[in-house]
Coordinates of C-alpha atoms in Angstrom, one line a residue:
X299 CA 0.0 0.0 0.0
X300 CA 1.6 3.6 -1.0
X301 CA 1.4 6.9 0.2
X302 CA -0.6 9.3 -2.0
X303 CA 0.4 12.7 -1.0
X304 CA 2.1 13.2 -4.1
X305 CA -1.8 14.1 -5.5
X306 CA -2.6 16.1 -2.4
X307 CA -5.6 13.8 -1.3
X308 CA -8.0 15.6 0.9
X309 CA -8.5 13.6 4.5
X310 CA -11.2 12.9 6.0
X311 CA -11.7 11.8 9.7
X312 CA -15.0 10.7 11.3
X313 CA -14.8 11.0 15.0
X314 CA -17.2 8.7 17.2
X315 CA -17.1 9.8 20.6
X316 CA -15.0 7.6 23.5
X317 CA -12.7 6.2 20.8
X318 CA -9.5 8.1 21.4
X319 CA -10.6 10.9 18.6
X320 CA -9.4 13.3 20.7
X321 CA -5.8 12.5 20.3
X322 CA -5.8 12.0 16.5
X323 CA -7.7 15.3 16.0
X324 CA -4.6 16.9 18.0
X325 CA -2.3 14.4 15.8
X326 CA -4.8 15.8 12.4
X327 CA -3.8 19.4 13.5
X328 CA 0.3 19.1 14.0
X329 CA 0.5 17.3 10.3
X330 CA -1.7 20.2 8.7
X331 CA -1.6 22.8 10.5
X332 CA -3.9 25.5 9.3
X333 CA -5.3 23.0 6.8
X334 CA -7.0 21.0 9.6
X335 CA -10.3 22.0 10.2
X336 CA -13.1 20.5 12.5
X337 CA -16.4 21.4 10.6
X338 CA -18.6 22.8 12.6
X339 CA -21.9 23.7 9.8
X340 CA -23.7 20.0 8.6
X341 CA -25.6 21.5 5.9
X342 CA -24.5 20.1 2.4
X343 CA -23.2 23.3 0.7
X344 CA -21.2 24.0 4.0
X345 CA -19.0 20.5 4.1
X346 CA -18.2 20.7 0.4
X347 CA -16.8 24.2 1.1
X348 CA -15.3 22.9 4.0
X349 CA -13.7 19.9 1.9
X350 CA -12.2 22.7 -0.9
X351 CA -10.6 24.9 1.4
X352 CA -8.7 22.3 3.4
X353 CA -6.5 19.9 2.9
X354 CA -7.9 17.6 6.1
X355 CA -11.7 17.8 7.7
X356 CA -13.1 15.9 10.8
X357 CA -16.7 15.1 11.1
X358 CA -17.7 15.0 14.9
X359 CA -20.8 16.0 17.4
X360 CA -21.2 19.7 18.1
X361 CA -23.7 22.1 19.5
X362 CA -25.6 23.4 16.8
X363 CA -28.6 25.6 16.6
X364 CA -29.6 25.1 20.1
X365 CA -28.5 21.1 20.4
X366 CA -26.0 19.0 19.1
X367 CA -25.6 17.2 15.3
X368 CA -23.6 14.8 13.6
X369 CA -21.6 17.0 11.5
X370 CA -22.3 14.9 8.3
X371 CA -25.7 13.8 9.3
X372 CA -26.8 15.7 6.1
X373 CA -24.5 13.3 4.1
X374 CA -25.7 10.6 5.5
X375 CA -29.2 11.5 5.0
X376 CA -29.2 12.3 1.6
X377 CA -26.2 9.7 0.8
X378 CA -24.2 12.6 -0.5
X379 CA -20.9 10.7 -0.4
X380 CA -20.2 12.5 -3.6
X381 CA -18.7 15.4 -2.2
X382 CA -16.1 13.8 -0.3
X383 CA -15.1 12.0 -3.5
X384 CA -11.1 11.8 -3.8
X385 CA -10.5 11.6 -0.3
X386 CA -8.6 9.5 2.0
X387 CA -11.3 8.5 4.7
X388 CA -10.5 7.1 8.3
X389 CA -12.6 6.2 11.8
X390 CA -11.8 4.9 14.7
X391 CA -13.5 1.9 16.6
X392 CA -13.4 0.8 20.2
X393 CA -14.7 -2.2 21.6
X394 CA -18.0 -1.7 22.8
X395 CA -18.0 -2.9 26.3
X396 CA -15.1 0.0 27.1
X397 CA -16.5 2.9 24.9
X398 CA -20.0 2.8 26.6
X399 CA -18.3 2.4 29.6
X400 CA -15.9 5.8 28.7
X401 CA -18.9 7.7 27.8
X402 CA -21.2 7.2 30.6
X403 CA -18.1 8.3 32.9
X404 CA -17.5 11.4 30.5
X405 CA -21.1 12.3 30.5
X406 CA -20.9 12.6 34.1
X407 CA -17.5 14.6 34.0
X408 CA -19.6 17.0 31.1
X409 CA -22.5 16.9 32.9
X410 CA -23.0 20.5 32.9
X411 CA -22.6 20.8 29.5
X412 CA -24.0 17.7 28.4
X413 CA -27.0 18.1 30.8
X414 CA -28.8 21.0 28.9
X415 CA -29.5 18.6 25.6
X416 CA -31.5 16.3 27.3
X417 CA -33.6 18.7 29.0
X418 CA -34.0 20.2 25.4
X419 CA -35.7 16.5 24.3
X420 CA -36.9 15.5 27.7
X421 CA -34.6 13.1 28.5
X422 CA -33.8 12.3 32.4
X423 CA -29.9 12.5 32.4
X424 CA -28.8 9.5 33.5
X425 CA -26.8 9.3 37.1
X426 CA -26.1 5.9 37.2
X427 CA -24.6 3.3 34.9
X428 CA -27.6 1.1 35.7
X429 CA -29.6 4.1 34.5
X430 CA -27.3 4.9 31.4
X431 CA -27.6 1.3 30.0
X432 CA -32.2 1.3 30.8
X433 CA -32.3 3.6 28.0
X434 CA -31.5 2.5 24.8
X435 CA -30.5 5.5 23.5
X436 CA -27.3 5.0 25.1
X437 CA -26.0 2.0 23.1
X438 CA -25.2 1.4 19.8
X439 CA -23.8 4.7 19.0
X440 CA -20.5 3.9 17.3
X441 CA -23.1 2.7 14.5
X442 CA -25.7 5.7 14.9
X443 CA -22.9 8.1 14.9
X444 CA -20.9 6.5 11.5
X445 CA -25.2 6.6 10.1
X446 CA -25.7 10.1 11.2
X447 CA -28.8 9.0 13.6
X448 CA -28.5 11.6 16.8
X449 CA -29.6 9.5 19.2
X450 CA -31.5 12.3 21.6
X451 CA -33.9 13.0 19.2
X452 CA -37.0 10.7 19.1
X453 CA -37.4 8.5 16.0
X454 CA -33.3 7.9 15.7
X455 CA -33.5 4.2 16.4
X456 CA -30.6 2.6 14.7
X457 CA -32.0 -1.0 13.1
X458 CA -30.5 -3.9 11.0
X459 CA -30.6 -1.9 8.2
X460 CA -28.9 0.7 9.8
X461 CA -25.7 -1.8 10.2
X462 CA -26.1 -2.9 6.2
X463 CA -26.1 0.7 5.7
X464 CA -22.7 1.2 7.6
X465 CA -21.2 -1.7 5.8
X466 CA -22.2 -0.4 2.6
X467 CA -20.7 3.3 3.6
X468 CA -17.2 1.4 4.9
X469 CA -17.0 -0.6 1.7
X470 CA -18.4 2.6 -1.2
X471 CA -16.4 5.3 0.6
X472 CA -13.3 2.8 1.4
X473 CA -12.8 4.0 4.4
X474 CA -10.0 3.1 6.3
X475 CA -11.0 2.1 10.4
X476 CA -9.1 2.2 13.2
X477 CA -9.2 0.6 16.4
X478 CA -8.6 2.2 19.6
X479 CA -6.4 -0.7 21.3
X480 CA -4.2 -0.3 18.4
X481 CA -3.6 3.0 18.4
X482 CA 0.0 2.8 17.1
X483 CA -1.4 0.3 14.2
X484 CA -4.7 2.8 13.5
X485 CA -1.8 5.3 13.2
X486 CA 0.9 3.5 10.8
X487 CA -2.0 2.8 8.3
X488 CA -3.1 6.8 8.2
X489 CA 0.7 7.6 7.7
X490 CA 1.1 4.6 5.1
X491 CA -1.9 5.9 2.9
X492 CA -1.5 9.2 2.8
X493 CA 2.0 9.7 2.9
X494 CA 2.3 11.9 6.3
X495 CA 4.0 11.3 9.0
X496 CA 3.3 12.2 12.8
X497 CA 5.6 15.1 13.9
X498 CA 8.7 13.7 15.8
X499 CA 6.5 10.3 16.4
X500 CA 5.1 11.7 19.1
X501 CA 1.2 10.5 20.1
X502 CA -0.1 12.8 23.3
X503 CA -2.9 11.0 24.7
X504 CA -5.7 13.7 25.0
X505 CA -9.3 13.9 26.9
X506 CA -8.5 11.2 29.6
X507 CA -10.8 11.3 32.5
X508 CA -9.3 10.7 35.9
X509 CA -12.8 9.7 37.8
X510 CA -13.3 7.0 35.3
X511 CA -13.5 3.9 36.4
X512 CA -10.9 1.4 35.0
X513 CA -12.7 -1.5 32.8
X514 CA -11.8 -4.2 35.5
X515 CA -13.3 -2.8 37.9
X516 CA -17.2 -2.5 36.2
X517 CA -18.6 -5.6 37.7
X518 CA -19.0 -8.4 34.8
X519 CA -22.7 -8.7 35.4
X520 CA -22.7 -5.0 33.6
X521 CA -20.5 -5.6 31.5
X522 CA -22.4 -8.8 30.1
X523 CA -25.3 -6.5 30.0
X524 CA -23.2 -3.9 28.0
X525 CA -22.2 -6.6 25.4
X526 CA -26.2 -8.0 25.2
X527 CA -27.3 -4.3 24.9
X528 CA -24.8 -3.2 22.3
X529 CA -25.5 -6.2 19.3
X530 CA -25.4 -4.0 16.6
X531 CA -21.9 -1.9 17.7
X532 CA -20.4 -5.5 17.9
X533 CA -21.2 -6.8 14.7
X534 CA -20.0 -3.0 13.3
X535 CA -16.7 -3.5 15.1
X536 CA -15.7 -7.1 14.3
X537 CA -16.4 -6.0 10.8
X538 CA -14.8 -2.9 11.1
X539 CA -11.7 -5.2 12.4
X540 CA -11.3 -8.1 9.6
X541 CA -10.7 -4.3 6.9
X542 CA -8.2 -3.3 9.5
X543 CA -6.4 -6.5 10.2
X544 CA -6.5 -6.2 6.2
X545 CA -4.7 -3.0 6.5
X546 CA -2.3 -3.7 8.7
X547 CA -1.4 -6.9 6.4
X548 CA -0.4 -4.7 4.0
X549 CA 1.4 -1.9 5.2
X550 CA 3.8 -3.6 6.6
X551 CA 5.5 -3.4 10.1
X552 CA 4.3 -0.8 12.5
X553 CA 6.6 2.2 13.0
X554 CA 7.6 3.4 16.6
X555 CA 6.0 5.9 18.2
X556 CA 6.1 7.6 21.7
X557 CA 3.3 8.2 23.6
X558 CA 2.9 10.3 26.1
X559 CA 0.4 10.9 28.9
X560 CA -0.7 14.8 28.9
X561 CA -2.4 14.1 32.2
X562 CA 1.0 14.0 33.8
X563 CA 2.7 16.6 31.8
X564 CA -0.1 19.1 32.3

């Protein structure tokens, strides 16, 4: 697999929330610089001018006229994959079990910021994990996310067809996922494909919360639950998985990098 730089490729990065998005936007914004740019408008005519005027976009969840959107829910709506045509496309994935798991405990550190779009769609915030996984709204959103379903609103359901849909999108747009607990593999393969390279190797893990929970110590009762719950994020990941172990297969051995923990530096 070669880098393609040498026809100044656009990127394209959709971030799901809880899957270590946070570090590769900062990792987006040292390769381009003033070329990265988070969009922040969903409407149609808004991403394509996005897409001209920088060399790298990311597509995540922002406040927007009152709530918060998918940034390329528009897109995904009206299957306008057409206007990121040319691009070098990448996501990252994270086991299920561990990204409900992250976001329930970021919720609770965002409450007060978080808090104010459930009261918008009268939604009890939840305050408990055991509360957090009764609602169903709270599962299944790697897959709602990559389908541009935002989950808060009522009617946003995600289905089987929702998960053929997201196969359909990986496959058409040949986009290139990543998985969270390989972070340095998820990284080689972005380098490999477009032909840039990481500043100095250096990853600084970003967004960590220190009042989360570690994964071992969520009892496995809810974690079974989790798994049970969240049917359609695993069949999403392990198929998100066999393109990357695909990836990884051909671009060759994973380059060294350094990570470093901004928690401790900060």
């Amino acid at each position: 697999m070669q880098g393609r730089n040498e026809v100044a490729r656009k990127a394209v990065f959709f971030h799901i929330m809880k899957t270590g998005g946070m570090t590769f936007r900062r990792i987006l914004s040292s390769i381009y610089g003033e070329s990265f740019h988070v969009v922040d408008n969903p409407e149609i005519e808004a991403v394509g001018k996005s897409l001209k005027s920088f060399d790298c976009v990311e597509f995540h969840t922002l406040p927007y006229n009152g709530d918060f959107v998918h940034m390329h829910s528009e897109l995904a709506m009206k299957r306008r994959w057409d206007v990121m045509q040319g691009a070098d496309i990448f996501t990252m994935f994270r086991d299920p079990v561990d990204q409900v798991v992250s976001q329930f405990f970021y919720m609770q550190q965002e409450r007060a910021h978080i808090e104010p779009a459930y009261k918008v769609n009268g939604i009890p915030f939840p305050v408990t994990i055991d509360q957090y996984l009764d609602n169903p709204i709270h599962l299944n959103n790697q897959l709602a996310f990559l389908v541009g379903k935002y989950r808060l609103k009522p009617g946003n359901d995600v289905t089987r067809e929702d998960l053929d849909t997201a196969r359909e999108m990986i496959v058409k747009l040949n986009i290139h996922p990543g998985l969270t607990e390989r972070f340095a593999a998820s990284l080689h393969i972005f380098e490999t494909i477009t032909g840039r390279r990481v500043p100095g190797g250096k990853i600084f893990n970003q967004n960590q919360n220190p009042d989360r929970l570690p994964l071992e110590a969520i009892s496995a009762k809810t974690k079974d639950r989790i798994r049970a719950l969240s049917w359609f994020d695993n069949e999403l990941y392990a198929f998100a998985r066999d393109i990357f172990m695909k990836d990884v297969a051909q671009c060759g051995k994973t380059r060294q990098y350094t990570f470093i923990d901004t928690a401790k530096t900060s």
